[in-house]
mmCIF file of C-alpha atoms in Angstrom:
data_model
loop_
_atom_site.group_PDB
_atom_site.id
_atom_site.type_symbol
_atom_site.label_atom_id
_atom_site.label_comp_id
_atom_site.label_asym_id
_atom_site.label_seq_id
_atom_site.Cartn_x
_atom_site.Cartn_y
_atom_site.Cartn_z
ATOM 1 C CA MET A 1 80.840 36.104 -2.265
ATOM 2 C CA SER A 2 79.261 37.500 0.817
ATOM 3 C CA ASP A 3 81.607 38.537 3.791
ATOM 4 C CA PRO A 4 81.726 36.339 6.821
ATOM 5 C CA ARG A 5 79.308 36.469 9.654
ATOM 6 C CA SER A 6 80.734 38.299 12.685
ATOM 7 C CA VAL A 7 80.539 36.389 15.756
ATOM 8 C CA PHE A 8 81.568 37.600 19.098
ATOM 9 C CA PHE A 9 82.151 35.588 22.489
ATOM 10 C CA ILE A 10 81.818 37.866 25.336
ATOM 11 C CA SER A 11 82.276 37.352 28.810
ATOM 12 C CA ASP A 12 83.256 39.227 32.262
ATOM 13 C CA ARG A 13 85.581 36.187 32.861
ATOM 14 C CA THR A 14 88.012 34.480 30.437
ATOM 15 C CA GLY A 15 85.322 33.534 27.810
ATOM 16 C CA ILE A 16 86.248 29.899 27.781
ATOM 17 C CA THR A 17 82.674 28.698 28.164
ATOM 18 C CA ALA A 18 81.228 31.160 25.775
ATOM 19 C CA GLU A 19 83.769 30.314 23.457
ATOM 20 C CA THR A 20 82.920 26.389 23.799
ATOM 21 C CA LEU A 21 79.152 26.997 23.919
ATOM 22 C CA GLY A 22 79.324 29.043 20.759
ATOM 23 C CA GLN A 23 81.913 27.027 18.771
ATOM 24 C CA SER A 24 79.594 23.808 19.496
ATOM 25 C CA LEU A 25 76.591 25.414 18.213
ATOM 26 C CA LEU A 26 78.208 26.974 14.951
ATOM 27 C CA THR A 27 79.700 23.585 13.911
ATOM 28 C CA GLN A 28 75.890 22.774 13.045
ATOM 29 C CA PHE A 29 75.900 25.027 10.339
ATOM 30 C CA ALA A 30 77.813 25.661 7.081
ATOM 31 C CA LEU A 31 78.482 29.113 8.129
ATOM 32 C CA ASP A 32 81.566 31.281 7.307
ATOM 33 C CA CYS A 33 82.140 33.263 10.258
ATOM 34 C CA SER A 34 84.688 35.662 11.746
ATOM 35 C CA PRO A 35 84.979 34.887 15.426
ATOM 36 C CA VAL A 36 86.221 37.476 17.885
ATOM 37 C CA SER A 37 86.627 36.858 21.539
ATOM 38 C CA MET A 38 85.938 39.692 24.105
ATOM 39 C CA PRO A 39 87.013 38.309 27.790
ATOM 40 C CA PHE A 40 86.948 40.329 30.740
ATOM 41 C CA THR A 41 84.045 42.648 29.594
ATOM 42 C CA ASP A 42 83.332 43.410 33.273
ATOM 43 C CA SER A 43 82.276 47.264 33.380
ATOM 44 C CA PRO A 44 79.650 49.410 31.683
ATOM 45 C CA GLU A 45 82.506 51.086 29.589
ATOM 46 C CA ALA A 46 83.573 47.751 28.620
ATOM 47 C CA VAL A 47 80.019 46.887 27.583
ATOM 48 C CA ASP A 48 79.423 50.067 25.610
ATOM 49 C CA ALA A 49 82.860 49.643 23.855
ATOM 50 C CA ALA A 50 81.857 46.057 22.743
ATOM 51 C CA ILE A 51 78.446 47.222 21.574
ATOM 52 C CA GLU A 52 80.210 49.706 19.602
ATOM 53 C CA ARG A 53 82.413 47.323 18.209
ATOM 54 C CA ILE A 54 79.715 44.552 17.455
ATOM 55 C CA GLU A 55 77.540 47.303 15.619
ATOM 56 C CA ALA A 56 80.297 48.674 13.549
ATOM 57 C CA ALA A 57 80.874 45.016 12.372
ATOM 58 C CA GLY A 58 77.005 44.653 11.652
ATOM 59 C CA ARG A 59 77.295 47.726 9.590
ATOM 60 C CA ARG A 60 80.434 46.646 7.699
ATOM 61 C CA ASN A 61 79.141 43.175 6.757
ATOM 62 C CA GLN A 62 75.551 44.258 6.348
ATOM 63 C CA SER A 63 74.327 41.427 8.488
ATOM 64 C CA ARG A 64 73.493 41.173 12.135
ATOM 65 C CA PRO A 65 76.403 39.833 14.393
ATOM 66 C CA ILE A 66 75.832 37.013 16.471
ATOM 67 C CA VAL A 67 76.948 37.176 20.242
ATOM 68 C CA PHE A 68 77.356 34.403 22.707
ATOM 69 C CA SER A 69 77.435 35.978 26.093
ATOM 70 C CA THR A 70 78.232 34.388 29.614
ATOM 71 C CA ILE A 71 78.284 37.591 31.477
ATOM 72 C CA ILE A 72 77.389 37.014 34.982
ATOM 73 C CA ASP A 73 76.305 40.694 36.276
ATOM 74 C CA ALA A 74 72.733 41.187 35.786
ATOM 75 C CA GLY A 75 73.221 45.019 35.005
ATOM 76 C CA LEU A 76 75.820 44.352 32.493
ATOM 77 C CA ARG A 77 73.785 41.683 30.643
ATOM 78 C CA ASN A 78 70.738 44.262 30.442
ATOM 79 C CA ARG A 79 73.006 46.715 29.208
ATOM 80 C CA LEU A 80 74.366 44.192 26.429
ATOM 81 C CA ARG A 81 70.809 43.701 25.177
ATOM 82 C CA ARG A 82 70.579 47.053 23.380
ATOM 83 C CA VAL A 83 73.091 45.992 20.854
ATOM 84 C CA ASN A 84 71.855 45.495 17.331
ATOM 85 C CA ALA A 85 72.772 41.738 17.107
ATOM 86 C CA VAL A 86 71.442 38.386 17.945
ATOM 87 C CA VAL A 87 72.384 37.860 21.437
ATOM 88 C CA LEU A 88 72.317 34.077 22.871
ATOM 89 C CA ASP A 89 72.650 34.543 26.609
ATOM 90 C CA PHE A 90 74.162 31.587 28.781
ATOM 91 C CA PHE A 91 71.882 32.731 31.758
ATOM 92 C CA ASP A 92 68.685 33.385 29.870
ATOM 93 C CA THR A 93 68.902 30.260 27.753
ATOM 94 C CA PHE A 94 69.918 27.569 30.508
ATOM 95 C CA ILE A 95 70.535 28.792 33.865
ATOM 96 C CA GLY A 96 67.218 30.705 34.254
ATOM 97 C CA PRO A 97 65.036 27.675 33.121
ATOM 98 C CA LEU A 98 67.047 25.314 35.616
ATOM 99 C CA GLU A 99 66.734 27.564 38.494
ATOM 100 C CA SER A 100 62.950 27.533 37.857
ATOM 101 C CA GLU A 101 62.692 23.834 37.605
ATOM 102 C CA LEU A 102 64.955 22.811 40.437
ATOM 103 C CA GLY A 103 63.606 25.618 42.890
ATOM 104 C CA MET A 104 66.986 26.886 43.594
ATOM 105 C CA GLU A 105 69.646 29.878 42.619
ATOM 106 C CA SER A 106 72.698 28.884 40.612
ATOM 107 C CA SER A 107 75.853 29.923 41.950
ATOM 108 C CA HIS A 108 76.172 32.500 39.264
ATOM 109 C CA THR A 109 79.752 31.295 38.427
ATOM 110 C CA ILE A 110 80.886 30.445 34.907
ATOM 111 C CA GLY A 111 83.690 28.275 33.867
ATOM 112 C CA ARG A 112 84.758 27.367 37.607
ATOM 113 C CA SER A 113 86.640 24.217 36.148
ATOM 114 C CA HIS A 114 89.161 26.400 34.211
ATOM 115 C CA GLY A 115 90.227 28.324 37.154
ATOM 116 C CA ILE A 116 91.580 27.138 40.708
ATOM 117 C CA ALA A 117 88.325 27.749 42.584
ATOM 118 C CA ASP A 118 88.466 24.394 43.128
ATOM 119 C CA PRO A 119 92.157 23.336 44.255
ATOM 120 C CA GLY A 120 91.667 19.611 44.051
ATOM 121 C CA ALA A 121 90.339 19.841 40.193
ATOM 122 C CA TYR A 122 93.228 22.113 39.566
ATOM 123 C CA LYS A 123 96.004 19.899 40.889
ATOM 124 C CA LEU A 124 94.230 16.906 38.894
ATOM 125 C CA ARG A 125 94.525 18.582 35.630
ATOM 126 C CA ILE A 126 97.969 19.565 36.365
ATOM 127 C CA ASP A 127 99.160 16.343 37.542
ATOM 128 C CA ALA A 128 97.514 14.772 34.378
ATOM 129 C CA MET A 129 98.965 17.212 31.823
ATOM 130 C CA ASN A 130 102.574 16.635 33.590
ATOM 131 C CA TYR A 131 102.029 12.919 32.955
ATOM 132 C CA ALA A 132 100.825 13.372 29.330
ATOM 133 C CA LEU A 133 104.066 15.412 28.563
ATOM 134 C CA SER A 134 106.381 13.198 30.357
ATOM 135 C CA ALA A 135 104.932 10.147 28.837
ATOM 136 C CA ASP A 136 104.672 11.555 24.970
ATOM 137 C CA ASP A 137 106.130 9.872 22.225
ATOM 138 C CA GLY A 138 107.137 6.497 24.107
ATOM 139 C CA ALA A 139 109.134 8.467 26.836
ATOM 140 C CA ALA A 140 108.939 7.121 30.435
ATOM 141 C CA VAL A 141 107.491 3.765 29.629
ATOM 142 C CA ARG A 142 108.823 2.703 33.015
ATOM 143 C CA HIS A 143 105.472 4.681 34.396
ATOM 144 C CA TYR A 144 103.127 3.154 31.967
ATOM 145 C CA GLU A 145 101.633 1.477 35.253
ATOM 146 C CA GLN A 146 100.206 4.962 36.121
ATOM 147 C CA ALA A 147 98.682 5.257 32.811
ATOM 148 C CA ASP A 148 94.871 5.231 32.163
ATOM 149 C CA VAL A 149 95.131 4.687 28.330
ATOM 150 C CA ILE A 150 98.244 4.326 26.099
ATOM 151 C CA LEU A 151 97.761 5.542 22.467
ATOM 152 C CA VAL A 152 99.451 3.681 19.778
ATOM 153 C CA GLY A 153 99.861 4.722 16.360
ATOM 154 C CA VAL A 154 102.294 5.850 13.487
ATOM 155 C CA SER A 155 103.877 9.240 13.579
ATOM 156 C CA ARG A 156 101.529 12.353 13.527
ATOM 157 C CA CYS A 157 98.381 10.428 13.522
ATOM 158 C CA GLY A 158 97.090 12.692 16.459
ATOM 159 C CA LYS A 159 98.362 10.810 19.545
ATOM 160 C CA THR A 160 99.751 13.507 21.359
ATOM 161 C CA PRO A 161 97.088 16.429 20.950
ATOM 162 C CA THR A 162 94.559 13.775 21.815
ATOM 163 C CA CYS A 163 96.564 12.939 25.257
ATOM 164 C CA ILE A 164 96.960 16.509 26.139
ATOM 165 C CA TYR A 165 93.298 17.254 25.517
ATOM 166 C CA MET A 166 92.095 14.162 27.713
ATOM 167 C CA ALA A 167 94.617 15.247 30.447
ATOM 168 C CA LEU A 168 93.236 18.909 30.736
ATOM 169 C CA GLN A 169 89.420 18.181 30.066
ATOM 170 C CA TYR A 170 89.118 14.998 32.026
ATOM 171 C CA GLY A 171 92.179 14.554 34.284
ATOM 172 C CA ILE A 172 93.242 11.110 32.189
ATOM 173 C CA TYR A 173 96.575 9.971 32.271
ATOM 174 C CA ALA A 174 97.268 9.340 28.878
ATOM 175 C CA ALA A 175 100.652 8.071 27.362
ATOM 176 C CA ASN A 176 101.464 7.554 23.765
ATOM 177 C CA TYR A 177 103.667 5.298 21.854
ATOM 178 C CA PRO A 178 104.787 5.784 18.308
ATOM 179 C CA LEU A 179 105.149 2.548 16.410
ATOM 180 C CA THR A 180 108.853 2.193 14.971
ATOM 181 C CA ASP A 181 109.943 0.436 11.683
ATOM 182 C CA ASP A 182 110.647 -2.597 13.616
ATOM 183 C CA ASP A 183 107.227 -2.680 15.276
ATOM 184 C CA LEU A 184 105.660 -2.450 11.965
ATOM 185 C CA LEU A 185 108.140 -5.076 10.285
ATOM 186 C CA SER A 186 107.097 -7.688 13.368
ATOM 187 C CA GLY A 187 103.383 -6.968 13.114
ATOM 188 C CA ARG A 188 103.170 -7.601 16.845
ATOM 189 C CA LEU A 189 102.533 -5.336 19.725
ATOM 190 C CA PRO A 190 105.804 -4.096 21.280
ATOM 191 C CA GLU A 191 107.047 -6.075 24.148
ATOM 192 C CA VAL A 192 106.905 -3.118 26.396
ATOM 193 C CA LEU A 193 103.146 -2.662 25.880
ATOM 194 C CA ARG A 194 102.239 -6.079 26.264
ATOM 195 C CA PRO A 195 101.528 -5.997 30.148
ATOM 196 C CA TYR A 196 99.215 -3.219 29.542
ATOM 197 C CA ARG A 197 97.367 -4.270 26.331
ATOM 198 C CA GLN A 198 93.812 -3.559 28.005
ATOM 199 C CA ARG A 199 94.754 0.204 28.468
ATOM 200 C CA VAL A 200 96.273 0.488 24.670
ATOM 201 C CA TYR A 201 93.938 2.135 22.090
ATOM 202 C CA ALA A 202 95.125 2.459 18.516
ATOM 203 C CA LEU A 203 95.005 5.549 16.111
ATOM 204 C CA THR A 204 95.421 5.174 12.242
ATOM 205 C CA ILE A 205 94.976 8.060 9.348
ATOM 206 C CA ARG A 206 94.311 7.906 5.785
ATOM 207 C CA PRO A 207 97.903 7.999 3.878
ATOM 208 C CA GLU A 208 97.112 10.853 1.738
ATOM 209 C CA ARG A 209 96.371 12.915 5.071
ATOM 210 C CA LEU A 210 99.185 11.749 6.848
ATOM 211 C CA ALA A 211 101.597 12.815 4.021
ATOM 212 C CA GLN A 212 100.250 16.191 4.003
ATOM 213 C CA ILE A 213 100.609 16.627 7.832
ATOM 214 C CA ARG A 214 104.146 15.276 7.544
ATOM 215 C CA ALA A 215 105.032 17.526 4.750
ATOM 216 C CA GLU A 216 104.371 20.537 6.654
ATOM 217 C CA ARG A 217 107.177 19.586 9.346
ATOM 218 C CA ARG A 218 109.577 17.931 6.611
ATOM 219 C CA ALA A 219 108.648 18.370 3.189
ATOM 220 C CA ASN A 220 110.379 16.461 0.213
ATOM 221 C CA THR A 221 111.559 13.630 2.411
ATOM 222 C CA ARG A 222 111.092 9.877 2.473
ATOM 223 C CA TYR A 223 109.135 10.413 5.971
ATOM 224 C CA ALA A 224 106.529 12.650 4.319
ATOM 225 C CA SER A 225 106.142 10.715 0.872
ATOM 226 C CA LEU A 226 102.690 9.095 0.175
ATOM 227 C CA ARG A 227 104.543 5.597 -0.602
ATOM 228 C CA GLN A 228 106.086 5.774 3.119
ATOM 229 C CA CYS A 229 102.798 6.671 4.583
ATOM 230 C CA GLN A 230 100.799 4.102 2.735
ATOM 231 C CA TYR A 231 103.260 1.457 3.764
ATOM 232 C CA GLU A 232 103.205 2.455 7.539
ATOM 233 C CA THR A 233 99.434 2.852 7.777
ATOM 234 C CA VAL A 234 98.861 -0.561 6.126
ATOM 235 C CA ARG A 235 101.495 -2.318 8.368
ATOM 236 C CA ALA A 236 99.931 -0.575 11.398
ATOM 237 C CA GLU A 237 96.574 -1.490 10.697
ATOM 238 C CA GLY A 238 97.440 -5.088 10.194
ATOM 239 C CA LEU A 239 98.935 -5.097 13.594
ATOM 240 C CA PHE A 240 95.901 -3.463 14.988
ATOM 241 C CA HIS A 241 93.735 -6.368 13.438
ATOM 242 C CA GLN A 242 96.328 -9.160 14.328
ATOM 243 C CA GLU A 243 96.421 -8.064 17.853
ATOM 244 C CA LYS A 244 92.690 -7.306 18.193
ATOM 245 C CA LEU A 245 93.208 -3.868 19.365
ATOM 246 C CA PRO A 246 90.341 -1.336 19.270
ATOM 247 C CA PHE A 247 91.015 1.493 17.060
ATOM 248 C CA SER A 248 89.936 4.594 15.372
ATOM 249 C CA ASN A 249 90.493 6.472 11.891
ATOM 250 C CA THR A 250 91.412 10.192 12.985
ATOM 251 C CA THR A 251 91.162 11.588 9.437
ATOM 252 C CA THR A 252 88.107 13.407 9.714
ATOM 253 C CA MET A 253 87.639 13.346 13.491
ATOM 254 C CA SER A 254 88.265 16.351 15.752
ATOM 255 C CA ILE A 255 90.419 16.095 18.938
ATOM 256 C CA GLU A 256 86.998 16.070 20.846
ATOM 257 C CA GLU A 257 85.545 13.180 18.915
ATOM 258 C CA ILE A 258 88.988 10.976 19.093
ATOM 259 C CA ALA A 259 89.014 11.478 22.706
ATOM 260 C CA ALA A 260 85.204 10.651 23.231
ATOM 261 C CA MET A 261 85.627 7.359 21.077
ATOM 262 C CA ILE A 262 88.704 6.410 23.303
ATOM 263 C CA ILE A 263 86.823 7.102 26.648
ATOM 264 C CA GLN A 264 83.872 5.340 25.491
ATOM 265 C CA SER A 265 85.758 2.226 24.135
ATOM 266 C CA ARG A 266 88.034 1.801 27.289
ATOM 267 C CA GLN A 267 85.689 3.148 29.749
ATOM 268 C CA LEU A 268 88.001 5.590 31.166
ATOM 269 C CA PRO A 269 87.666 7.433 34.362
ATOM 270 C CA ARG A 270 86.393 11.080 34.054
ATOM 271 C CA ARG A 271 88.285 12.748 36.903
ATOM 272 C CA LEU A 272 87.135 16.265 35.736
ATOM 273 C CA TYR A 273 83.938 17.451 34.300
#
């Protein structure tokens, strides 16, 4: 069995953009990777140290490493090009051609939305995040009037991480409500949600996967048993059909995919890009 391919995400800032871009591209390949993030590579000495580390990985694995770079400084970018690796440079690949086409220079600023260069966007992100946390797991139902969307489903089907992702990525006010035993028995949308049914989006999951997830938290309990998970998912999906609620099966979906489905279905406002 061959060693994993070394992949480096290099930036003279946080590296968030390099990681996001690189991971998005790598998902298109069935490749066993060994990822390394190298943020704040912002001096000739730091670039030289990065080159040494990258080439050492190449010699060790006997394959050329892959480097995703969002280094802004032109001198540092030129210095990095000396490395014996496949270098995918954000500026060379995307920014340069766009500058030529648009007839204007870019701001040469990477990942602006992840910092506080835009105080308005930063406040939107923090406010949405605070809302998601305060309205998690059925809490703060009195504030549902503020919600852009309310996720509904059985425990541990992906509601909370999806709410947090939508808050951080898009500034969406997302609440979530876990279906209780009484809700599942009634087969009807809980009364507290009825005034907001146009904002409700439901999530489901295969019982086998649900049991696996629950066992990580509470192994050998009724809560994590396959039988209980089968019961809950069947009853929940019956409720969704009865109430004609849009829903997605999260079993094989990433958080990003779940969020995209919800945003498209409910036509949610994207306050951040």
